[in-house]
CSV table of C-alpha atoms and ligand atoms in Angstrom, one decimal:
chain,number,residue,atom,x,y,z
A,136,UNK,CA,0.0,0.0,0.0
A,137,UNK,CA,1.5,3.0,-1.0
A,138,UNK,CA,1.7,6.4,1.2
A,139,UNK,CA,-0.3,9.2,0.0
A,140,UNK,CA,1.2,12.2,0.0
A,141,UNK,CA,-0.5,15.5,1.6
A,142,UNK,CA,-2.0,16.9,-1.3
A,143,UNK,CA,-3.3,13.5,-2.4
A,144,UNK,CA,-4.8,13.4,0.9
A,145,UNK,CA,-6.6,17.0,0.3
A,146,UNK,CA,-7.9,15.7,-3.3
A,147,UNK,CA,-9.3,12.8,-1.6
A,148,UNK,CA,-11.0,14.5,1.0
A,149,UNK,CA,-12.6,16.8,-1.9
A,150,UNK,CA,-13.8,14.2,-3.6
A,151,UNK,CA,-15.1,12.4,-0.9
A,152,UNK,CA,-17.2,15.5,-0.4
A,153,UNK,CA,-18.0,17.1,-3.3
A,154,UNK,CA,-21.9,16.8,-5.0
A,155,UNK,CA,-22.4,13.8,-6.3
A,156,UNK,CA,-23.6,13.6,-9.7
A,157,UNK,CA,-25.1,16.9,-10.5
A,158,UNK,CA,-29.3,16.8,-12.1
A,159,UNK,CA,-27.9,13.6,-14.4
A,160,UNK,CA,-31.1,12.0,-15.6
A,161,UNK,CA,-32.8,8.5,-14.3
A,162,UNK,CA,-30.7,9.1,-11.0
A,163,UNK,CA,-32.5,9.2,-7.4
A,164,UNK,CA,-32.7,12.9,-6.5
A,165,UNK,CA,-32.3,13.8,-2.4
A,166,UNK,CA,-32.1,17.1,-0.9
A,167,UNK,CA,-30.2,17.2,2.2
A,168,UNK,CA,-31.7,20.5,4.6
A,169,UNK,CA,-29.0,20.9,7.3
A,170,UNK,CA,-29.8,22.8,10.5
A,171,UNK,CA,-27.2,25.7,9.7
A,172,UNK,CA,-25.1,25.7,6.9
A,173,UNK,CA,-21.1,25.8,7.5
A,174,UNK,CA,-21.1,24.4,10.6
A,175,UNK,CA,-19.0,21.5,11.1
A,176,UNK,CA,-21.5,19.5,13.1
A,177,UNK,CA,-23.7,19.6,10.0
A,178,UNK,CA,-20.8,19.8,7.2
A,179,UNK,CA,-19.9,16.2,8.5
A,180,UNK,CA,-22.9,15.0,8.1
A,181,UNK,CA,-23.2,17.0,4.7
A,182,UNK,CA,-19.8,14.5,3.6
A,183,UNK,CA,-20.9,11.2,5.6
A,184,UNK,CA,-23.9,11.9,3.1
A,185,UNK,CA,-22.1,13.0,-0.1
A,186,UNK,CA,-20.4,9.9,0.0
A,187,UNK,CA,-22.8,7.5,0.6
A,188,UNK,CA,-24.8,8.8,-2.3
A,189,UNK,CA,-22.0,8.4,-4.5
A,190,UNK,CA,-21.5,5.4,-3.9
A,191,UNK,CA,-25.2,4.5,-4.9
A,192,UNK,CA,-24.7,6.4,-7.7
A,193,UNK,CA,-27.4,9.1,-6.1
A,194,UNK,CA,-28.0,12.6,-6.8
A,195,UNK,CA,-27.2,14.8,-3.5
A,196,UNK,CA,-27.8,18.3,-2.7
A,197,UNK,CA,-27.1,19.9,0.1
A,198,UNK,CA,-28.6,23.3,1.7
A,199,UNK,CA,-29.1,24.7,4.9
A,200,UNK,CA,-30.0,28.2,6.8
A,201,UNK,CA,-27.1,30.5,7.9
A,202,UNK,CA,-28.2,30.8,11.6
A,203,UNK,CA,-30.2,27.7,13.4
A,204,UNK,CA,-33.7,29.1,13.4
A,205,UNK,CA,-36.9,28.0,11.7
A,206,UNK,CA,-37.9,31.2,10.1
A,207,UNK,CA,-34.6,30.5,7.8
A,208,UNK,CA,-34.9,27.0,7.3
A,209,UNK,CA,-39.1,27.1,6.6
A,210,UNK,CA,-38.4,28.7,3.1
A,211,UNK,CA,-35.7,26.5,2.1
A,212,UNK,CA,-37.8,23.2,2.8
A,213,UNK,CA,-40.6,25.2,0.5
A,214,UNK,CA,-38.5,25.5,-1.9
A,215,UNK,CA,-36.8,22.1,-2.0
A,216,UNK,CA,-40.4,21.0,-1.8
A,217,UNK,CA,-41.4,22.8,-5.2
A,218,UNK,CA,-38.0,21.6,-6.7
A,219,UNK,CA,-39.6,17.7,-5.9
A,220,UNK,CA,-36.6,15.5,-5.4
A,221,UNK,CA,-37.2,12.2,-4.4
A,222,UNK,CA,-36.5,12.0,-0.7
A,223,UNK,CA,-35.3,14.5,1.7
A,224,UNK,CA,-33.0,14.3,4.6
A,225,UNK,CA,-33.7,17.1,7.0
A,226,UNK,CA,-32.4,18.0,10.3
A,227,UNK,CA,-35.4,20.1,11.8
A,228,UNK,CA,-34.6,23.5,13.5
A,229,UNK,CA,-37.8,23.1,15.8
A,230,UNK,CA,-39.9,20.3,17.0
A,231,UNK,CA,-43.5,22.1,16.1
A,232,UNK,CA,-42.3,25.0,13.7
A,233,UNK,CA,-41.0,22.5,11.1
A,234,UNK,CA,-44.5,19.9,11.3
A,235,UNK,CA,-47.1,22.0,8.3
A,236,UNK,CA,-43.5,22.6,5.7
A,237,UNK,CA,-42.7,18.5,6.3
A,238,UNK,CA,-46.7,17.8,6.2
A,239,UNK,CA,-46.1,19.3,2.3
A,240,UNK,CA,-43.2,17.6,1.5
A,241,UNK,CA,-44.9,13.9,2.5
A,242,UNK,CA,-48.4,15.2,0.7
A,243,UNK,CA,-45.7,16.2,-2.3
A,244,UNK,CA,-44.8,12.4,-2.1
A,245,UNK,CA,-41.1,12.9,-0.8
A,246,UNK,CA,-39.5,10.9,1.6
A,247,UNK,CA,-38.6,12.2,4.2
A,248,UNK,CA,-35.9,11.3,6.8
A,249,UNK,CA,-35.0,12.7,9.5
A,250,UNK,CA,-31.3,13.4,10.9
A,251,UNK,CA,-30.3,14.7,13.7
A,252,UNK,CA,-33.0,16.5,15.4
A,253,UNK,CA,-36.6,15.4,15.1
A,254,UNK,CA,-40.5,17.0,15.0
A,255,UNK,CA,-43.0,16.3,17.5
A,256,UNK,CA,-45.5,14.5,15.1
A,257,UNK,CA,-44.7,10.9,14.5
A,258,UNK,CA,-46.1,10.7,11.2
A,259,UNK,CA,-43.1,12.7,9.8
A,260,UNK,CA,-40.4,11.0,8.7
A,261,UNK,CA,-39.9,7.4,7.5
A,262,UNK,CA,-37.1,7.1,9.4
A,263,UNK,CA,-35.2,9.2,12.6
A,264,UNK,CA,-31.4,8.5,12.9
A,265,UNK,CA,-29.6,10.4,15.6
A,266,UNK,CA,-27.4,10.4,18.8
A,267,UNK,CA,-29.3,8.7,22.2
A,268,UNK,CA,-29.5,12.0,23.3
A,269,UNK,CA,-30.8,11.3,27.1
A,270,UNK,CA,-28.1,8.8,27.3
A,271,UNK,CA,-25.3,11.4,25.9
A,272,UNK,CA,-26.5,14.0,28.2
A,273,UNK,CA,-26.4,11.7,30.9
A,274,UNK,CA,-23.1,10.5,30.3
A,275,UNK,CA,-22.5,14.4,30.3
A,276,UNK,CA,-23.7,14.8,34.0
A,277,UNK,CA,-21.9,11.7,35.2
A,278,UNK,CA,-18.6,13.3,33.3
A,279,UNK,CA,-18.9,16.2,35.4
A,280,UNK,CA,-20.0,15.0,38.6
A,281,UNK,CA,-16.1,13.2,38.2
A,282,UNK,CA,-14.7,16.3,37.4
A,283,UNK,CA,-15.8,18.4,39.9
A,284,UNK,CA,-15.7,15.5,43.0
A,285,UNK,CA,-19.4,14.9,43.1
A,286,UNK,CA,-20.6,18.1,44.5
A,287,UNK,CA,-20.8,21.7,44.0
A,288,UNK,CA,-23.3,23.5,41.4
A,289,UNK,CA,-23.9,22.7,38.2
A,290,UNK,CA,-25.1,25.0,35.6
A,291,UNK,CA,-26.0,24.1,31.4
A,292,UNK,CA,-26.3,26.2,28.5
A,293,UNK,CA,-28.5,25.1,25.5
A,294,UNK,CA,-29.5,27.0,22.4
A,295,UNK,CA,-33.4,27.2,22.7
A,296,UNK,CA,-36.2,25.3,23.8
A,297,UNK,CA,-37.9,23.4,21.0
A,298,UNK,CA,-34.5,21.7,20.0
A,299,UNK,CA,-35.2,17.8,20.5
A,300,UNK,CA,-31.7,17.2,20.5
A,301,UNK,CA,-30.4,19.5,23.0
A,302,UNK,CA,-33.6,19.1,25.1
A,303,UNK,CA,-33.0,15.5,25.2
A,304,UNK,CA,-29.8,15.8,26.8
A,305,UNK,CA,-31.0,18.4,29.3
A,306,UNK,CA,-33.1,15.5,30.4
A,307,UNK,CA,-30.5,13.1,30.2
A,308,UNK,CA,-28.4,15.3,32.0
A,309,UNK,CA,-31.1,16.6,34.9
A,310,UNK,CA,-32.2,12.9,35.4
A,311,UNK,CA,-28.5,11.6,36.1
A,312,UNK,CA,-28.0,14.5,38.5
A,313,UNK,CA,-31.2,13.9,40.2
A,314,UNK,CA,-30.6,10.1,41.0
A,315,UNK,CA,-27.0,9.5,41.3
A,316,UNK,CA,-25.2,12.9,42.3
A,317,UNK,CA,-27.4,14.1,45.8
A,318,UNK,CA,-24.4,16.8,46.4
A,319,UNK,CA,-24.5,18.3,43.1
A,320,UNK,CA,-26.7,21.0,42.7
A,321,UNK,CA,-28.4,21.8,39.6
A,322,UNK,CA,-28.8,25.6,39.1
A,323,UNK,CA,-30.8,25.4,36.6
A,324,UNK,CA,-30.5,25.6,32.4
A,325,UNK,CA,-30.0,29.0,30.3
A,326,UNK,CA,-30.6,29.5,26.6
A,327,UNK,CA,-27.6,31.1,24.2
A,328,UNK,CA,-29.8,31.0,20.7
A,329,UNK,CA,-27.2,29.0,19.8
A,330,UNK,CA,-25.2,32.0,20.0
A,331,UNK,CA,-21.2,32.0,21.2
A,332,UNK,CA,-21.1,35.7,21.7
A,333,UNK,CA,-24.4,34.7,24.4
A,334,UNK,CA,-23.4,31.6,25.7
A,335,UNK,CA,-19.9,33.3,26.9
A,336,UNK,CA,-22.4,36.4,28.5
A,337,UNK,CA,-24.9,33.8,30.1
A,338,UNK,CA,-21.3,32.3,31.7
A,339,UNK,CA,-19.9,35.4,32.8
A,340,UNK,CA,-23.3,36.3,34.4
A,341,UNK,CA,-23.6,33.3,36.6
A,342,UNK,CA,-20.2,33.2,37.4
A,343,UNK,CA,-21.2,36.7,38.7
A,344,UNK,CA,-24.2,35.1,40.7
A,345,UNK,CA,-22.4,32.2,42.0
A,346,UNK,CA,-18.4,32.5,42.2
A,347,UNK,CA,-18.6,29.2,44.0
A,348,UNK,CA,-19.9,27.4,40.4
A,349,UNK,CA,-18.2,24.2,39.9
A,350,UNK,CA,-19.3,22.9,36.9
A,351,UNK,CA,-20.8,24.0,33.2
A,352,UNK,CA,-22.1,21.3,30.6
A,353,UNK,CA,-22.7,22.8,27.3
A,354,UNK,CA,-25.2,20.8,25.0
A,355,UNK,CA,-23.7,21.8,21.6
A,356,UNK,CA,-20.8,23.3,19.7
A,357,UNK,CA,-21.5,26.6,20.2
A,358,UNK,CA,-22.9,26.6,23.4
A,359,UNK,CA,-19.2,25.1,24.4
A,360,UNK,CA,-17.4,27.5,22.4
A,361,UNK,CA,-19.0,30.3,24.3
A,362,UNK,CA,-18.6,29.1,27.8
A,363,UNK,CA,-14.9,27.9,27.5
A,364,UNK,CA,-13.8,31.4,26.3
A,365,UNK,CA,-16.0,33.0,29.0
A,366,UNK,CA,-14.1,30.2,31.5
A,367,UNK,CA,-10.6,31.0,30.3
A,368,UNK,CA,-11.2,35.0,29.9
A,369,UNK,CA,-12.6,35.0,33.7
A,370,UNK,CA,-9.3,32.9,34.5
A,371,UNK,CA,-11.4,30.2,35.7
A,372,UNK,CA,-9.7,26.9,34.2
A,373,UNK,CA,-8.9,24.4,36.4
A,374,UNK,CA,-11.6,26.3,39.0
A,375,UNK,CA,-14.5,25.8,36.8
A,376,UNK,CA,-14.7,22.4,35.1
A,377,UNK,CA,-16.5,22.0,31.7
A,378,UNK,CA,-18.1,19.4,29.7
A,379,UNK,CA,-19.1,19.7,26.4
A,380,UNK,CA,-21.7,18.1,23.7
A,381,UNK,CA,-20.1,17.7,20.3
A,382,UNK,CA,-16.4,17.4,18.9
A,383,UNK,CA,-15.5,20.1,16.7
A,384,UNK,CA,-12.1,21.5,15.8
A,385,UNK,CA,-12.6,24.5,18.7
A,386,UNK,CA,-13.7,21.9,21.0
A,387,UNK,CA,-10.7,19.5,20.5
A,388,UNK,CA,-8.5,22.8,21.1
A,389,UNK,CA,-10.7,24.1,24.6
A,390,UNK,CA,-9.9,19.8,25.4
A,391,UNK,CA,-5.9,20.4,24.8
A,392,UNK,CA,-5.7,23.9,26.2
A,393,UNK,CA,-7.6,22.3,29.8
A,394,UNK,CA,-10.7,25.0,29.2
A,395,UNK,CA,-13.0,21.4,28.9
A,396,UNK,CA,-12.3,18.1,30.6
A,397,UNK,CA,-14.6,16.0,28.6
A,398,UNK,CA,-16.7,15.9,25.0
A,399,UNK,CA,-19.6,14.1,24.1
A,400,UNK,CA,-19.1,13.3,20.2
A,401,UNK,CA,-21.4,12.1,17.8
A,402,UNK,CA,-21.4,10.5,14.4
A,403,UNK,CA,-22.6,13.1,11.9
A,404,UNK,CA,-21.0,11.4,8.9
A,405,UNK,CA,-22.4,8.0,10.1
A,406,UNK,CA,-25.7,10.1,10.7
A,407,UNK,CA,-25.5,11.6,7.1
A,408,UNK,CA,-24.7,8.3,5.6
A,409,UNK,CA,-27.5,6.0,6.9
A,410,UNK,CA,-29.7,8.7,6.6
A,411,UNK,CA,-28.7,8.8,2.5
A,412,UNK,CA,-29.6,4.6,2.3
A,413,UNK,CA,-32.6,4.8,4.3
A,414,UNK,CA,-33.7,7.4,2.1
A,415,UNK,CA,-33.0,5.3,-1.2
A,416,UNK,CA,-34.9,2.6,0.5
A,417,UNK,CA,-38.2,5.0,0.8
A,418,UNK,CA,-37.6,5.6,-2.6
A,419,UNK,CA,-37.4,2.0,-4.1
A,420,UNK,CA,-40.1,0.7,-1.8
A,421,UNK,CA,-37.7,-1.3,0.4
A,422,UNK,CA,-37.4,-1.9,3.9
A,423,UNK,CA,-37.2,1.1,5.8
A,424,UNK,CA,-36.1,1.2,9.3
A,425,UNK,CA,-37.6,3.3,11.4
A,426,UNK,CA,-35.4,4.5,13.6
A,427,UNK,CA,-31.4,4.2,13.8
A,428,UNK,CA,-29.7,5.1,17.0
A,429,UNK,CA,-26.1,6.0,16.3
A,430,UNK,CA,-23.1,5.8,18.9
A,431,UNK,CA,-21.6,8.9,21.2
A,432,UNK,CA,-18.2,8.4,22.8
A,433,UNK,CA,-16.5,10.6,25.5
A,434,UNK,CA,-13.3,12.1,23.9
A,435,UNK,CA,-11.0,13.4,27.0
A,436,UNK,CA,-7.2,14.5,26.5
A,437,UNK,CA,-6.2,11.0,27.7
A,438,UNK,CA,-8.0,8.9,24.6
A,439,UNK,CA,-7.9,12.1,22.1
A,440,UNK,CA,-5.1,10.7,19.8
A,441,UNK,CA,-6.1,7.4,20.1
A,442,UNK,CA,-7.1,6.5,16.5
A,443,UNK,CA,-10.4,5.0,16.8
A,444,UNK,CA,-11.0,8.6,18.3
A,445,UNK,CA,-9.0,10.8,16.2
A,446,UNK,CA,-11.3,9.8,12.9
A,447,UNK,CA,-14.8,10.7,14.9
A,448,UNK,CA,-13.8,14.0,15.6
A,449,UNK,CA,-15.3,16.8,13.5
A,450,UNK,CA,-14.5,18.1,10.0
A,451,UNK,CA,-13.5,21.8,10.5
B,785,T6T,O1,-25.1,19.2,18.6
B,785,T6T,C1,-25.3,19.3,17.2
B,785,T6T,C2,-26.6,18.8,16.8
B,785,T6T,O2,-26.8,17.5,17.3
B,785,T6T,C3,-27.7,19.7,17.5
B,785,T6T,O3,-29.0,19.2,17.1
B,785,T6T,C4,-27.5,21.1,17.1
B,785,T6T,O4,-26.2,21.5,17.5
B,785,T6T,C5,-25.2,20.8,16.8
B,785,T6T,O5,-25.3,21.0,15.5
B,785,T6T,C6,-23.8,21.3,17.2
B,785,T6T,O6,-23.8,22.6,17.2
């Protein structure tokens, strides 16, 4: 097996990424609607499923909303909807904002799969494929509770209410707490908009409130990114421990610098991927599974350049 040299590397990388066959006739057309465009959680997903589709010799186009908010992504679904591909994978912004635009796509005849987040109507979606969200925010709150010597208080940032995701591990998270950790106190949960610029003022504010804080778990990227710089400005590391949902390349680098003991990662690609065949399956009237739960693993600076580790971490 021969080495590949660095640029090789970057031409493979692009090609495992790029569109796959672009509008060619008789080909199976999918529309992938990310949560936010450009943002590495979803852009590893957006290659997971790139890839797959070439591989099954599928058309894939990708779009998503600059900001995570349903008022963005509502007229993007509308139009993918009017532009009738074949299936759609979508990662909903909102459990109940997103319901009437997916009601259109599945009365357009699309299937529709659902990655990532989900909507609060069953009927949507042929098949969900995501993170065990409780179970990762658990894992979150017993990560911390480590950290910080089982007691102290606890506070958690999210983006907004409505997210299934990052609701899913507040529960996960408030129901570990609860049972197992009786000297931890749980301060309660505050919401950045998904926003790092917030996130780091929500930080800064309870730090304020409570100098005694022990402990911080943010539920996604930019929820983390936020807190650890508020950590780190307020000279807090070490103080203050941190854990953190997702694995992106300002993540990894708050992990080495000590601003976060512990991330939560998920599979996007794998997300992407499965959510690419189950969507061909819809299509060709095959066996569709309902729903796929896909793995987390808690990425601390002792296993980060492990291998098996160092290929789930996120594309920047
Ligand atoms: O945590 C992921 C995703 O699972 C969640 O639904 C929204 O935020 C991320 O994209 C990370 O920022």
């Amino acid at each position: 097996i021969g080495v590949l040299t660095a640029a090789a590397l970057v031409a493979a990388a692009a090609t495992a990424c790029s569109d796959s066959g672009s509008g060619s006739g008789g080909k199976i057309k999918l529309t992938l609607v990310q949560g936010m465009a450009g943002e590495e959680f979803y852009e590893t997903m957006a290659c997971g499923a790139k890839r797959q589709a070439a591989s099954m010799g599928v058309d894939l186009k990708v779009q998503g909303p600059q900001k995570f908010d349903p008022t963005l992504q509502t007229p993007i679904v509308n139009s993918v909807v009017a532009s009738r591909p074949d299936g759609m994978l979508i990662a909903p912004t909102d459990t109940k904002a997103l319901i009437a635009p997916l009601k259109q796509a599945k009365a357009a005849g699309i299937k529709t799969v659902l990655v990532d987040t989900v909507v609060d109507d069953p009927s949507i979606g042929v098949s969900r494929i995501s993170t065990d969200n409780v179970k990762g925010g658990a894992t979150a709150a017993t990560a911390l509770a480590k950290q910080i010597g089982d007691k102290g208080k606890v506070l958690v940032i999210s983006t907004d209410p409505g997210v299934s995701t990052v609701d899913a591990r507040i529960k996960g998270f408030e129901q570990e707490i609860k049972a197992n950790h009786p000297n931890v106190k749980y301060v309660g949960v505050q919401y950045s908009h998904n926003d790092v610029s917030e996130a780091s003022k929500i930080v800064n504010a309870a730090l304020a409130k409570d100098p005694d804080l022990a402990g911080v778990f943010a539920t996604n990227l930019n929820s983390a990114t936020g807190a650890g710089s508020a950590l780190q400005q307020a000279g807090k590391l070490g103080k203050v421990k941190m854990v953190g949902f997702d694995a992106g390349p300002a993540q990894v680098k708050q992990l080495q610098d000590g601003v976060v003991q512990a991330l939560v990662a998920q599979l996007p690609g794998d997300i992407g991927a499965k959510g690419v065949e189950q969507a061909v399956a819809a299509v060709k009237k095959q066996t569709v599974t309902p729903s796929i739960p896909t793995d987390a693993t808690v990425v601390t600076k002792e296993n980060l350049n492990q291998p098996d580790v160092q290929k789930i971490l996120y594309k920047a």
